[in-house]
PDB file of C-alpha atoms in Angstrom:
ATOM      1  CA  MET A   1      65.612 102.881 111.141  1.00  0.00           C
ATOM      2  CA  GLN A   2      63.999 101.557 108.150  1.00  0.00           C
ATOM      3  CA  GLU A   3      65.776  99.882 105.144  1.00  0.00           C
ATOM      4  CA  PHE A   4      68.914 101.529 104.098  1.00  0.00           C
ATOM      5  CA  THR A   5      71.376 101.097 101.265  1.00  0.00           C
ATOM      6  CA  ILE A   6      74.879 101.561 100.514  1.00  0.00           C
ATOM      7  CA  GLU A   7      75.735 102.755  96.978  1.00  0.00           C
ATOM      8  CA  LYS A   8      78.337 104.852  94.955  1.00  0.00           C
ATOM      9  CA  ALA A   9      77.737 108.418  95.259  1.00  0.00           C
ATOM     10  CA  THR A  10      76.974 110.480  92.104  1.00  0.00           C
ATOM     11  CA  ILE A  11      77.453 114.086  91.470  1.00  0.00           C
ATOM     12  CA  LYS A  12      74.045 114.721  92.142  1.00  0.00           C
ATOM     13  CA  ASN A  13      74.483 113.741  95.842  1.00  0.00           C
ATOM     14  CA  LEU A  14      77.398 116.384  96.394  1.00  0.00           C
ATOM     15  CA  ASP A  15      75.387 119.183  97.817  1.00  0.00           C
ATOM     16  CA  GLU A  16      74.032 116.763 100.594  1.00  0.00           C
ATOM     17  CA  ILE A  17      77.636 115.488 100.878  1.00  0.00           C
ATOM     18  CA  LEU A  18      78.952 118.903 101.538  1.00  0.00           C
ATOM     19  CA  LYS A  19      76.149 119.806 103.927  1.00  0.00           C
ATOM     20  CA  ILE A  20      77.153 116.674 106.219  1.00  0.00           C
ATOM     21  CA  THR A  21      80.762 117.730 105.754  1.00  0.00           C
ATOM     22  CA  GLN A  22      79.978 121.214 107.207  1.00  0.00           C
ATOM     23  CA  GLN A  23      77.812 119.473 110.048  1.00  0.00           C
ATOM     24  CA  ALA A  24      81.053 117.053 110.802  1.00  0.00           C
ATOM     25  CA  LEU A  25      83.384 120.198 110.823  1.00  0.00           C
ATOM     26  CA  ILE A  26      81.128 121.934 113.272  1.00  0.00           C
ATOM     27  CA  THR A  27      81.112 118.965 115.477  1.00  0.00           C
ATOM     28  CA  MET A  28      85.074 118.379 115.213  1.00  0.00           C
ATOM     29  CA  LYS A  29      85.410 121.967 116.520  1.00  0.00           C
ATOM     30  CA  LYS A  30      83.122 121.739 119.429  1.00  0.00           C
ATOM     31  CA  LEU A  31      84.827 118.531 120.475  1.00  0.00           C
ATOM     32  CA  GLY A  32      88.202 120.277 120.234  1.00  0.00           C
ATOM     33  CA  PHE A  33      90.120 118.722 117.277  1.00  0.00           C
ATOM     34  CA  HIS A  34      90.606 119.957 113.705  1.00  0.00           C
ATOM     35  CA  GLN A  35      90.790 117.143 111.441  1.00  0.00           C
ATOM     36  CA  TRP A  36      88.905 118.894 108.820  1.00  0.00           C
ATOM     37  CA  ASP A  37      88.674 122.472 107.970  1.00  0.00           C
ATOM     38  CA  GLU A  38      87.261 125.086 105.705  1.00  0.00           C
ATOM     39  CA  ASN A  39      89.451 123.797 102.787  1.00  0.00           C
ATOM     40  CA  TYR A  40      89.533 120.246 103.504  1.00  0.00           C
ATOM     41  CA  PRO A  41      87.557 118.142 102.415  1.00  0.00           C
ATOM     42  CA  ASN A  42      86.129 120.188  99.431  1.00  0.00           C
ATOM     43  CA  ILE A  43      84.049 120.018  96.498  1.00  0.00           C
ATOM     44  CA  GLU A  44      86.982 119.181  94.326  1.00  0.00           C
ATOM     45  CA  ILE A  45      88.062 116.091  96.450  1.00  0.00           C
ATOM     46  CA  PHE A  46      84.633 114.705  96.534  1.00  0.00           C
ATOM     47  CA  THR A  47      84.154 115.035  92.740  1.00  0.00           C
ATOM     48  CA  GLN A  48      87.634 113.135  92.280  1.00  0.00           C
ATOM     49  CA  ASP A  49      86.115 110.721  94.810  1.00  0.00           C
ATOM     50  CA  ILE A  50      83.052 110.384  92.601  1.00  0.00           C
ATOM     51  CA  GLU A  51      84.560 110.136  89.333  1.00  0.00           C
ATOM     52  CA  LYS A  52      86.959 107.557  90.313  1.00  0.00           C
ATOM     53  CA  ASN A  53      84.105 105.495  92.039  1.00  0.00           C
ATOM     54  CA  HIS A  54      85.624 105.642  95.522  1.00  0.00           C
ATOM     55  CA  LEU A  55      82.839 107.364  97.519  1.00  0.00           C
ATOM     56  CA  TYR A  56      79.952 105.429  98.912  1.00  0.00           C
ATOM     57  CA  ILE A  57      76.877 106.883 100.627  1.00  0.00           C
ATOM     58  CA  CYS A  58      74.509 105.208 103.050  1.00  0.00           C
ATOM     59  CA  ARG A  59      71.086 106.198 102.547  1.00  0.00           C
ATOM     60  CA  GLU A  60      67.413 105.597 103.718  1.00  0.00           C
ATOM     61  CA  LYS A  61      65.140 106.635 100.942  1.00  0.00           C
ATOM     62  CA  GLU A  62      66.236 109.693  99.558  1.00  0.00           C
ATOM     63  CA  GLN A  63      68.202 110.871 102.702  1.00  0.00           C
ATOM     64  CA  ILE A  64      72.003 110.464 102.958  1.00  0.00           C
ATOM     65  CA  LEU A  65      72.797 109.114 106.438  1.00  0.00           C
ATOM     66  CA  GLY A  66      76.688 109.161 105.830  1.00  0.00           C
ATOM     67  CA  PHE A  67      79.612 108.615 103.529  1.00  0.00           C
ATOM     68  CA  ILE A  68      83.052 107.092 103.189  1.00  0.00           C
ATOM     69  CA  CYS A  69      85.665 107.014 100.628  1.00  0.00           C
ATOM     70  CA  ILE A  70      87.583 103.738 100.186  1.00  0.00           C
ATOM     71  CA  ASN A  71      90.536 103.469  97.576  1.00  0.00           C
ATOM     72  CA  GLU A  72      93.605 101.338  96.984  1.00  0.00           C
ATOM     73  CA  LEU A  73      96.333 103.677  96.179  1.00  0.00           C
ATOM     74  CA  PHE A  74      97.355 105.970  98.954  1.00  0.00           C
ATOM     75  CA  SER A  75     100.920 106.358 100.545  1.00  0.00           C
ATOM     76  CA  PRO A  76     101.615 109.733 101.975  1.00  0.00           C
ATOM     77  CA  GLN A  77     105.083 110.657 103.364  1.00  0.00           C
ATOM     78  CA  GLU A  78     103.669 110.487 107.072  1.00  0.00           C
ATOM     79  CA  TYR A  79     103.000 106.855 106.663  1.00  0.00           C
ATOM     80  CA  LYS A  80     106.760 106.014 106.138  1.00  0.00           C
ATOM     81  CA  ASP A  81     107.198 105.331 109.961  1.00  0.00           C
ATOM     82  CA  ILE A  82     103.853 103.572 110.465  1.00  0.00           C
ATOM     83  CA  CYS A  83     104.038  99.782 111.420  1.00  0.00           C
ATOM     84  CA  PHE A  84     101.611  98.524 108.930  1.00  0.00           C
ATOM     85  CA  ASN A  85     101.772  94.897 108.160  1.00  0.00           C
ATOM     86  CA  PRO A  86     104.255  94.941 105.313  1.00  0.00           C
ATOM     87  CA  LYS A  87     102.883  91.553 103.743  1.00  0.00           C
ATOM     88  CA  PHE A  88      99.657  93.253 102.980  1.00  0.00           C
ATOM     89  CA  ASN A  89     101.208  96.396 101.359  1.00  0.00           C
ATOM     90  CA  ASP A  90      99.820  95.506  97.901  1.00  0.00           C
ATOM     91  CA  LYS A  91      96.786  93.823  99.316  1.00  0.00           C
ATOM     92  CA  THR A  92      94.980  96.556 101.088  1.00  0.00           C
ATOM     93  CA  PHE A  93      92.375  99.514 100.766  1.00  0.00           C
ATOM     94  CA  TYR A  94      92.557 102.781 102.445  1.00  0.00           C
ATOM     95  CA  LEU A  95      89.667 104.465 104.173  1.00  0.00           C
ATOM     96  CA  HIS A  96      89.069 108.100 104.248  1.00  0.00           C
ATOM     97  CA  ARG A  97      86.454 110.921 104.957  1.00  0.00           C
ATOM     98  CA  LEU A  98      83.881 109.001 106.939  1.00  0.00           C
ATOM     99  CA  ALA A  99      81.163 111.408 108.099  1.00  0.00           C
ATOM    100  CA  ILE A 100      77.516 110.788 109.644  1.00  0.00           C
ATOM    101  CA  ASN A 101      74.596 113.133 109.009  1.00  0.00           C
ATOM    102  CA  GLN A 102      74.179 114.623 112.578  1.00  0.00           C
ATOM    103  CA  ASP A 103      70.522 113.813 112.487  1.00  0.00           C
ATOM    104  CA  PHE A 104      71.387 110.114 112.297  1.00  0.00           C
ATOM    105  CA  LYS A 105      74.423 109.995 114.920  1.00  0.00           C
ATOM    106  CA  ARG A 106      74.525 106.975 117.341  1.00  0.00           C
ATOM    107  CA  GLN A 107      72.432 104.874 115.133  1.00  0.00           C
ATOM    108  CA  GLY A 108      75.202 102.506 113.927  1.00  0.00           C
ATOM    109  CA  ILE A 109      75.827 104.139 110.460  1.00  0.00           C
ATOM    110  CA  GLY A 110      79.605 104.153 110.877  1.00  0.00           C
ATOM    111  CA  PHE A 111      79.400 100.648 111.832  1.00  0.00           C
ATOM    112  CA  LYS A 112      77.317  99.939 108.704  1.00  0.00           C
ATOM    113  CA  LEU A 113      79.810 101.890 106.505  1.00  0.00           C
ATOM    114  CA  LEU A 114      82.768 100.107 107.896  1.00  0.00           C
ATOM    115  CA  ASN A 115      81.298  96.765 107.702  1.00  0.00           C
ATOM    116  CA  PHE A 116      80.352  97.359 104.058  1.00  0.00           C
ATOM    117  CA  CYS A 117      84.202  98.239 103.447  1.00  0.00           C
ATOM    118  CA  GLU A 118      85.219  95.087 105.098  1.00  0.00           C
ATOM    119  CA  GLU A 119      82.995  93.106 102.637  1.00  0.00           C
ATOM    120  CA  PHE A 120      83.785  95.277  99.605  1.00  0.00           C
ATOM    121  CA  THR A 121      87.594  94.671 100.293  1.00  0.00           C
ATOM    122  CA  ILE A 122      87.239  90.852 100.535  1.00  0.00           C
ATOM    123  CA  LYS A 123      85.224  90.959  97.335  1.00  0.00           C
ATOM    124  CA  ASN A 124      87.640  92.818  95.603  1.00  0.00           C
ATOM    125  CA  ASN A 125      90.474  90.055  96.697  1.00  0.00           C
ATOM    126  CA  LYS A 126      92.189  92.535  99.342  1.00  0.00           C
ATOM    127  CA  LEU A 127      93.169  91.317 102.563  1.00  0.00           C
ATOM    128  CA  SER A 128      93.490  94.574 104.866  1.00  0.00           C
ATOM    129  CA  LEU A 129      92.072  97.961 105.404  1.00  0.00           C
ATOM    130  CA  ARG A 130      94.010 100.986 106.696  1.00  0.00           C
ATOM    131  CA  ALA A 131      92.917 103.999 108.111  1.00  0.00           C
ATOM    132  CA  ASP A 132      94.010 107.362 110.186  1.00  0.00           C
ATOM    133  CA  THR A 133      92.202 109.936 112.317  1.00  0.00           C
ATOM    134  CA  SER A 134      93.099 112.720 114.556  1.00  0.00           C
ATOM    135  CA  SER A 135      94.305 111.510 117.770  1.00  0.00           C
ATOM    136  CA  LYS A 136      91.501 113.783 119.313  1.00  0.00           C
ATOM    137  CA  ASN A 137      88.688 112.175 117.196  1.00  0.00           C
ATOM    138  CA  PHE A 138      87.506 110.136 120.324  1.00  0.00           C
ATOM    139  CA  PRO A 139      84.364 108.780 118.362  1.00  0.00           C
ATOM    140  CA  MET A 140      86.429 107.672 115.263  1.00  0.00           C
ATOM    141  CA  ASN A 141      89.248 106.060 117.383  1.00  0.00           C
ATOM    142  CA  SER A 142      86.777 104.293 119.559  1.00  0.00           C
ATOM    143  CA  LEU A 143      84.748 103.032 116.523  1.00  0.00           C
ATOM    144  CA  PHE A 144      88.210 101.579 115.148  1.00  0.00           C
ATOM    145  CA  GLN A 145      88.862  99.979 118.429  1.00  0.00           C
ATOM    146  CA  LYS A 146      85.492  98.430 118.710  1.00  0.00           C
ATOM    147  CA  LEU A 147      85.787  96.699 115.035  1.00  0.00           C
ATOM    148  CA  ASN A 148      89.102  95.445 116.020  1.00  0.00           C
ATOM    149  CA  TYR A 149      91.321  97.700 114.131  1.00  0.00           C
ATOM    150  CA  GLN A 150      95.020  97.477 115.176  1.00  0.00           C
ATOM    151  CA  PHE A 151      96.930 100.643 116.163  1.00  0.00           C
ATOM    152  CA  CYS A 152      99.853 100.923 113.925  1.00  0.00           C
ATOM    153  CA  GLY A 153     101.316 104.012 115.072  1.00  0.00           C
ATOM    154  CA  GLU A 154     101.079 107.782 115.162  1.00  0.00           C
ATOM    155  CA  PHE A 155     102.439 110.726 112.911  1.00  0.00           C
ATOM    156  CA  ASN A 156     102.337 114.232 112.236  1.00  0.00           C
ATOM    157  CA  ILE A 157     100.725 116.512 109.422  1.00  0.00           C
ATOM    158  CA  LYS A 158     102.111 119.718 108.701  1.00  0.00           C
ATOM    159  CA  ASN A 159      99.947 122.514 109.848  1.00  0.00           C
ATOM    160  CA  TYR A 160      98.076 120.379 112.354  1.00  0.00           C
ATOM    161  CA  ASN A 161      98.709 120.486 115.971  1.00  0.00           C
ATOM    162  CA  ASP A 162      97.385 117.086 116.833  1.00  0.00           C
ATOM    163  CA  LYS A 163      99.036 113.704 116.178  1.00  0.00           C
ATOM    164  CA  PHE A 164      97.238 111.309 113.879  1.00  0.00           C
ATOM    165  CA  PHE A 165      96.673 107.680 114.732  1.00  0.00           C
ATOM    166  CA  ALA A 166      97.091 104.900 111.999  1.00  0.00           C
ATOM    167  CA  TYR A 167      95.062 101.586 112.055  1.00  0.00           C
ATOM    168  CA  GLU A 168      95.078  98.481 110.102  1.00  0.00           C
ATOM    169  CA  LYS A 169      92.551  95.739 110.119  1.00  0.00           C
ATOM    170  CA  ILE A 170      93.571  92.338 108.731  1.00  0.00           C
ATOM    171  CA  LEU A 171      90.411  90.659 107.307  1.00  0.00           C
ATOM    172  CA  LYS A 172      92.014  87.558 105.924  1.00  0.00           C
ATOM    173  CA  GLU A 173      95.540  86.012 106.066  1.00  0.00           C
ATOM    174  CA  SER A 174      97.145  85.478 102.669  1.00  0.00           C
TER     175      SER A 174
END
């Protein structure tokens, strides 16, 4: 792999982001889990992520290799029973919608995006990262474990059959 960059996504990246999303959806179905579907995530969600400067892409030259959303405000009802470390509640970022271009799977792009998020978190004076994924999303669960994210509990989302696992990584003690 040549030189890559991680940068904020722009509206002109939407078509390629949606293409990668469709690839990921097909892969999820093949692997037997349904974390995403035809309605989520969609162009409206990605447009909001871009407008709020929350969506980042990893690119090599003009090719998007993957993307991730990182933001500060996220407290769904489903998280009420999750055992996140409460001393970091106001010092955390949340990760969403990580996807890798199928042509670049198994090349460390997910690691690079999550490492970028760790650096971004520290630069922005936050101390923790939180995320969740389908219990059956074995690649994502494995990635969180390899990067020392701590399992914090499981929860259900309405209209989804599989449980979701929640994770947190404390980057720096306060």
